[in-house]
CSV table of C-alpha atoms in Angstrom, one decimal:
chain,number,residue,atom,x,y,z
A,304,UNK,CA,2.1,19.0,-10.5
A,305,UNK,CA,0.3,16.1,-8.8
A,306,UNK,CA,-1.2,17.0,-5.4
A,307,UNK,CA,-0.2,13.7,-3.9
A,308,UNK,CA,3.5,14.5,-4.5
A,309,UNK,CA,2.9,17.8,-2.7
A,310,UNK,CA,1.2,16.0,0.2
A,311,UNK,CA,4.1,13.6,0.4
A,312,UNK,CA,6.6,16.4,0.5
A,313,UNK,CA,4.7,17.9,3.5
A,314,UNK,CA,5.0,14.6,5.3
A,315,UNK,CA,8.7,14.3,4.5
A,316,UNK,CA,9.2,17.9,5.7
A,317,UNK,CA,7.5,17.0,9.0
A,318,UNK,CA,9.5,13.8,9.6
A,319,UNK,CA,12.8,14.8,8.0
A,320,UNK,CA,13.5,11.1,7.7
A,321,UNK,CA,12.5,8.8,4.8
A,322,UNK,CA,12.4,5.7,6.9
A,323,UNK,CA,9.6,7.3,9.1
A,324,UNK,CA,7.9,9.2,6.3
A,325,UNK,CA,7.5,6.2,4.0
A,326,UNK,CA,5.3,4.0,6.3
A,327,UNK,CA,3.1,7.0,6.9
A,328,UNK,CA,2.6,7.3,3.2
A,329,UNK,CA,2.4,3.6,2.5
A,330,UNK,CA,5.2,3.8,-0.1
A,331,UNK,CA,8.7,2.3,-0.2
A,332,UNK,CA,11.7,4.6,0.7
A,333,UNK,CA,13.0,4.2,-2.9
A,334,UNK,CA,9.7,5.3,-4.4
A,335,UNK,CA,9.5,8.3,-2.0
A,336,UNK,CA,13.0,9.3,-2.8
A,337,UNK,CA,12.3,9.3,-6.5
A,338,UNK,CA,9.2,11.4,-6.0
A,339,UNK,CA,11.2,14.0,-4.1
A,340,UNK,CA,13.8,14.1,-6.9
A,341,UNK,CA,11.0,14.5,-9.5
A,342,UNK,CA,9.5,17.3,-7.4
A,343,UNK,CA,12.8,19.1,-7.1
A,344,UNK,CA,13.3,18.8,-10.9
A,345,UNK,CA,9.9,20.2,-11.5
A,346,UNK,CA,10.4,23.1,-9.1
A,347,UNK,CA,13.9,23.7,-10.4
A,348,UNK,CA,15.6,24.0,-7.0
A,349,UNK,CA,16.9,21.8,-4.2
A,350,UNK,CA,14.3,21.5,-1.5
A,351,UNK,CA,16.0,19.1,0.9
A,352,UNK,CA,19.6,18.9,2.1
A,353,UNK,CA,20.6,15.3,2.1
A,354,UNK,CA,24.3,15.9,2.6
A,355,UNK,CA,24.3,15.6,6.4
A,356,UNK,CA,23.3,12.7,8.6
A,357,UNK,CA,20.0,14.5,9.3
A,358,UNK,CA,17.8,15.5,6.4
A,359,UNK,CA,17.0,19.2,6.5
A,360,UNK,CA,14.9,21.7,4.5
A,361,UNK,CA,16.9,24.1,2.4
A,362,UNK,CA,15.8,27.8,2.5
A,363,UNK,CA,14.0,27.2,-0.8
A,364,UNK,CA,12.4,24.1,0.8
A,365,UNK,CA,11.1,26.1,3.8
A,366,UNK,CA,9.5,28.7,1.5
A,367,UNK,CA,8.0,26.0,-0.7
A,368,UNK,CA,6.6,24.1,2.3
A,369,UNK,CA,4.7,27.2,3.5
A,370,UNK,CA,3.2,27.8,0.0
A,371,UNK,CA,2.3,24.1,-0.5
A,372,UNK,CA,0.5,24.0,2.9
A,373,UNK,CA,-1.5,27.1,1.9
A,374,UNK,CA,-2.3,25.7,-1.5
A,375,UNK,CA,-3.4,22.3,-0.2
A,376,UNK,CA,-5.7,24.0,2.4
A,377,UNK,CA,-7.3,26.1,-0.4
A,378,UNK,CA,-7.7,23.0,-2.6
A,379,UNK,CA,-9.2,20.9,0.1
A,380,UNK,CA,-11.7,23.7,1.0
A,381,UNK,CA,-12.6,24.0,-2.6
A,382,UNK,CA,-13.2,20.3,-3.0
A,383,UNK,CA,-15.4,20.3,0.1
A,384,UNK,CA,-17.4,23.3,-1.1
A,385,UNK,CA,-17.9,21.6,-4.5
A,386,UNK,CA,-19.1,18.4,-3.0
A,387,UNK,CA,-21.6,20.2,-0.7
A,388,UNK,CA,-22.9,22.2,-3.6
A,389,UNK,CA,-23.5,19.1,-5.7
A,390,UNK,CA,-24.9,16.3,-3.6
A,391,UNK,CA,-26.0,13.0,-4.9
A,392,UNK,CA,-24.6,11.0,-7.8
A,393,UNK,CA,-22.9,7.6,-7.9
A,394,UNK,CA,-19.5,6.6,-6.7
A,395,UNK,CA,-17.8,3.7,-8.3
A,396,UNK,CA,-16.1,1.9,-5.4
A,397,UNK,CA,-13.5,-0.8,-6.1
A,398,UNK,CA,-12.2,-3.1,-3.5
A,399,UNK,CA,-9.4,-5.6,-3.7
A,400,UNK,CA,-10.6,-9.1,-2.6
A,401,UNK,CA,-9.5,-9.2,1.1
A,402,UNK,CA,-8.3,-5.6,1.0
A,403,UNK,CA,-9.9,-4.5,4.2
A,404,UNK,CA,-10.9,-8.0,5.3
A,405,UNK,CA,-13.8,-7.9,7.8
A,406,UNK,CA,-13.8,-4.1,7.9
A,407,UNK,CA,-15.1,-3.8,4.4
A,408,UNK,CA,-18.7,-4.2,5.4
A,409,UNK,CA,-18.7,-1.6,8.2
A,410,UNK,CA,-16.8,0.8,6.0
A,411,UNK,CA,-19.5,0.6,3.3
A,412,UNK,CA,-22.3,0.9,6.0
A,413,UNK,CA,-20.6,3.9,7.5
A,414,UNK,CA,-20.3,5.6,4.1
A,415,UNK,CA,-24.0,5.0,3.3
A,416,UNK,CA,-25.1,6.3,6.7
A,417,UNK,CA,-23.0,9.5,6.3
A,418,UNK,CA,-23.8,10.1,2.6
A,419,UNK,CA,-27.2,8.6,2.0
A,420,UNK,CA,-27.8,10.7,-1.1
A,421,UNK,CA,-24.8,9.1,-2.9
A,422,UNK,CA,-25.2,5.8,-4.7
A,423,UNK,CA,-22.5,3.1,-4.5
A,424,UNK,CA,-21.5,0.9,-7.5
A,425,UNK,CA,-19.3,-1.9,-6.1
A,426,UNK,CA,-16.6,-3.6,-8.0
A,427,UNK,CA,-14.5,-6.4,-6.5
A,428,UNK,CA,-11.2,-7.3,-8.1
A,429,UNK,CA,-8.7,-10.1,-7.7
A,430,UNK,CA,-4.9,-10.0,-7.5
A,431,UNK,CA,-4.5,-9.2,-11.2
A,432,UNK,CA,-5.6,-5.7,-10.5
A,433,UNK,CA,-4.5,-4.7,-7.0
A,434,UNK,CA,-5.5,-1.1,-7.7
A,435,UNK,CA,-9.2,-2.3,-7.7
A,436,UNK,CA,-9.9,-0.2,-10.8
A,437,UNK,CA,-8.0,2.9,-10.0
A,438,UNK,CA,-5.3,2.2,-12.6
A,439,UNK,CA,-7.7,2.0,-15.6
A,440,UNK,CA,-10.2,4.6,-14.2
A,441,UNK,CA,-13.0,2.1,-13.8
A,442,UNK,CA,-13.2,3.0,-10.1
A,443,UNK,CA,-13.5,6.5,-8.5
A,444,UNK,CA,-12.3,5.3,-5.1
A,445,UNK,CA,-11.0,2.0,-3.9
A,446,UNK,CA,-10.1,0.0,-0.8
A,447,UNK,CA,-6.7,-1.4,-1.6
A,448,UNK,CA,-3.5,-2.8,-0.1
A,449,UNK,CA,-0.4,-0.6,-0.6
A,450,UNK,CA,2.1,-0.1,-2.1
A,451,UNK,CA,1.0,0.4,-5.7
A,452,UNK,CA,2.6,1.6,-8.9
A,453,UNK,CA,0.5,4.8,-8.8
A,454,UNK,CA,2.7,7.5,-7.4
A,455,UNK,CA,0.1,10.3,-7.9
A,456,UNK,CA,-2.6,8.4,-5.9
A,457,UNK,CA,-4.4,10.4,-3.2
A,458,UNK,CA,-4.3,8.1,-0.2
A,459,UNK,CA,-6.3,8.1,3.0
A,460,UNK,CA,-4.8,5.5,5.3
A,461,UNK,CA,-7.3,3.3,7.2
A,462,UNK,CA,-5.0,1.1,9.1
A,463,UNK,CA,-1.6,-0.7,8.8
A,464,UNK,CA,-1.6,-4.5,9.3
A,465,UNK,CA,1.6,-6.5,10.1
A,466,UNK,CA,2.7,-9.2,7.8
A,467,UNK,CA,2.9,-12.9,8.4
A,468,UNK,CA,4.4,-15.8,6.5
A,469,UNK,CA,1.8,-18.5,5.6
A,470,UNK,CA,3.5,-21.9,5.8
A,471,UNK,CA,2.6,-25.5,5.1
A,472,UNK,CA,1.8,-27.4,8.4
A,473,UNK,CA,5.0,-29.5,8.4
A,474,UNK,CA,7.4,-26.8,7.1
A,475,UNK,CA,10.7,-26.5,8.9
A,476,UNK,CA,9.9,-22.9,9.9
A,477,UNK,CA,6.3,-23.5,11.0
A,478,UNK,CA,7.2,-23.8,14.6
A,479,UNK,CA,9.1,-20.5,14.9
A,480,UNK,CA,7.8,-17.6,17.0
A,481,UNK,CA,8.7,-15.1,14.3
A,482,UNK,CA,10.6,-14.9,11.0
A,483,UNK,CA,12.7,-12.3,9.1
A,484,UNK,CA,12.8,-11.8,5.4
A,485,UNK,CA,16.2,-13.5,5.3
A,486,UNK,CA,14.6,-16.7,6.7
A,487,UNK,CA,12.2,-17.0,3.7
A,488,UNK,CA,13.8,-15.3,0.7
A,489,UNK,CA,14.9,-18.6,-0.8
A,490,UNK,CA,11.5,-20.3,-0.2
A,491,UNK,CA,9.1,-20.9,-3.1
A,492,UNK,CA,6.5,-18.2,-3.0
A,493,UNK,CA,2.9,-17.9,-4.1
A,494,UNK,CA,2.1,-14.4,-5.3
A,495,UNK,CA,-0.6,-12.6,-7.3
A,496,UNK,CA,-0.3,-12.5,-11.0
A,497,UNK,CA,-0.2,-8.8,-11.8
A,498,UNK,CA,1.4,-6.2,-14.0
A,499,UNK,CA,1.9,-3.8,-11.0
A,500,UNK,CA,5.6,-4.2,-10.5
A,501,UNK,CA,5.7,-2.2,-7.2
A,502,UNK,CA,2.9,-4.3,-5.7
A,503,UNK,CA,4.5,-7.6,-6.8
A,504,UNK,CA,8.0,-6.5,-5.6
A,505,UNK,CA,6.6,-5.7,-2.1
A,506,UNK,CA,5.0,-9.2,-1.7
A,507,UNK,CA,8.0,-11.0,-3.0
A,508,UNK,CA,10.3,-9.1,-0.6
A,509,UNK,CA,12.5,-7.7,-3.4
A,510,UNK,CA,13.7,-4.9,-1.2
A,511,UNK,CA,14.9,-7.3,1.4
A,512,UNK,CA,16.6,-9.6,-1.1
A,513,UNK,CA,19.4,-7.1,-1.7
A,514,UNK,CA,19.3,-7.6,-5.4
A,515,UNK,CA,18.9,-11.4,-5.4
A,516,UNK,CA,16.2,-12.6,-7.8
A,517,UNK,CA,13.4,-14.6,-6.2
A,518,UNK,CA,13.5,-18.3,-6.6
A,519,UNK,CA,10.4,-20.3,-7.6
A,520,UNK,CA,7.3,-18.1,-7.8
A,521,UNK,CA,3.9,-19.6,-8.3
A,522,UNK,CA,1.4,-17.0,-9.6
A,523,UNK,CA,-2.2,-17.0,-8.5
A,524,UNK,CA,-5.3,-14.8,-9.0
A,525,UNK,CA,-6.8,-14.9,-5.5
A,526,UNK,CA,-5.8,-15.1,-1.9
A,527,UNK,CA,-7.6,-18.4,-1.6
A,528,UNK,CA,-5.5,-19.9,-4.4
A,529,UNK,CA,-2.4,-18.7,-2.6
A,530,UNK,CA,-3.4,-20.4,0.6
A,531,UNK,CA,-4.4,-23.6,-1.2
A,532,UNK,CA,-0.8,-23.8,-2.6
A,533,UNK,CA,0.5,-23.3,0.9
A,534,UNK,CA,-1.7,-25.9,2.4
A,535,UNK,CA,-0.6,-28.4,-0.2
A,536,UNK,CA,3.0,-27.8,0.6
A,537,UNK,CA,3.8,-26.2,-2.8
A,538,UNK,CA,4.8,-22.7,-1.6
A,539,UNK,CA,4.9,-20.2,1.2
A,540,UNK,CA,3.0,-16.9,1.1
A,541,UNK,CA,3.6,-13.4,2.4
A,542,UNK,CA,0.3,-12.1,3.6
A,543,UNK,CA,-1.4,-9.9,6.2
A,544,UNK,CA,-2.1,-11.1,9.8
A,545,UNK,CA,-5.8,-10.9,9.2
A,546,UNK,CA,-5.7,-13.7,6.6
A,547,UNK,CA,-5.8,-16.1,9.6
A,548,UNK,CA,-9.2,-14.8,10.5
A,549,UNK,CA,-10.6,-13.9,7.0
A,550,UNK,CA,-9.4,-17.0,5.0
A,551,UNK,CA,-8.8,-19.8,7.5
A,552,UNK,CA,-7.5,-23.0,5.9
A,553,UNK,CA,-6.9,-26.2,7.8
A,554,UNK,CA,-3.2,-26.8,8.4
A,555,UNK,CA,-1.8,-23.5,7.3
A,556,UNK,CA,0.5,-22.0,9.9
A,557,UNK,CA,0.9,-18.2,10.2
A,558,UNK,CA,4.2,-16.9,11.6
A,559,UNK,CA,4.8,-13.1,12.2
A,560,UNK,CA,7.3,-11.5,9.8
A,561,UNK,CA,9.5,-8.9,11.4
A,562,UNK,CA,11.6,-6.2,9.8
A,563,UNK,CA,9.2,-5.5,6.9
A,564,UNK,CA,6.7,-2.6,6.9
A,565,UNK,CA,3.1,-3.6,7.1
A,566,UNK,CA,0.4,-3.1,4.5
């Protein structure tokens, strides 16, 4: 039984609300709901009562929660002990191009200062692999943008950044103070070419489309390519607010996107 599913169960038990738990875990509500169903199937009992307006733990869920918290505490203590007993080595660190934007450098510097005995092997990836090497095992740890199609991933949130819509300079929506998903679902979109369906679905606003397929989608391999398409008036792009600072491009307008969880 994957430890991340157990950690996610603890968060759901704390919130008793999927709409609040999902952003904490950087997953969609649908993905989290499926994880809970899979967990209940593995345990063999119903852990959560969803029959009322307010989600509640069943008696079995209460007992399971207490055991899970104890087990995770023991596991975390064991991992810490093992690491302290075996210092050194090399960590393969993947990072998605633009994953943490300007915070990437201070993150690496802080790690090196805290763990000087550990070597860092860096691997930068483009949009084709938003997991930055985690999916194929070529990275031990990675700085990424969620959500990803890796339900058993152990996640340590660094920050959540709001989304914006990158628009051509003369687009009819470029002068708006803010936009909703409904405003842009029919616009041509530039999005990363990847096999990660969960990641792609998030950036093409599939959840907000209500089952409607996206219109014209132009695939790219880097954020710079996305913004070049935007600047040329060939597409819009859903991106993070930091793109304005990290990848400035003349003419591109950035308008806050409301009603969609940040990344």
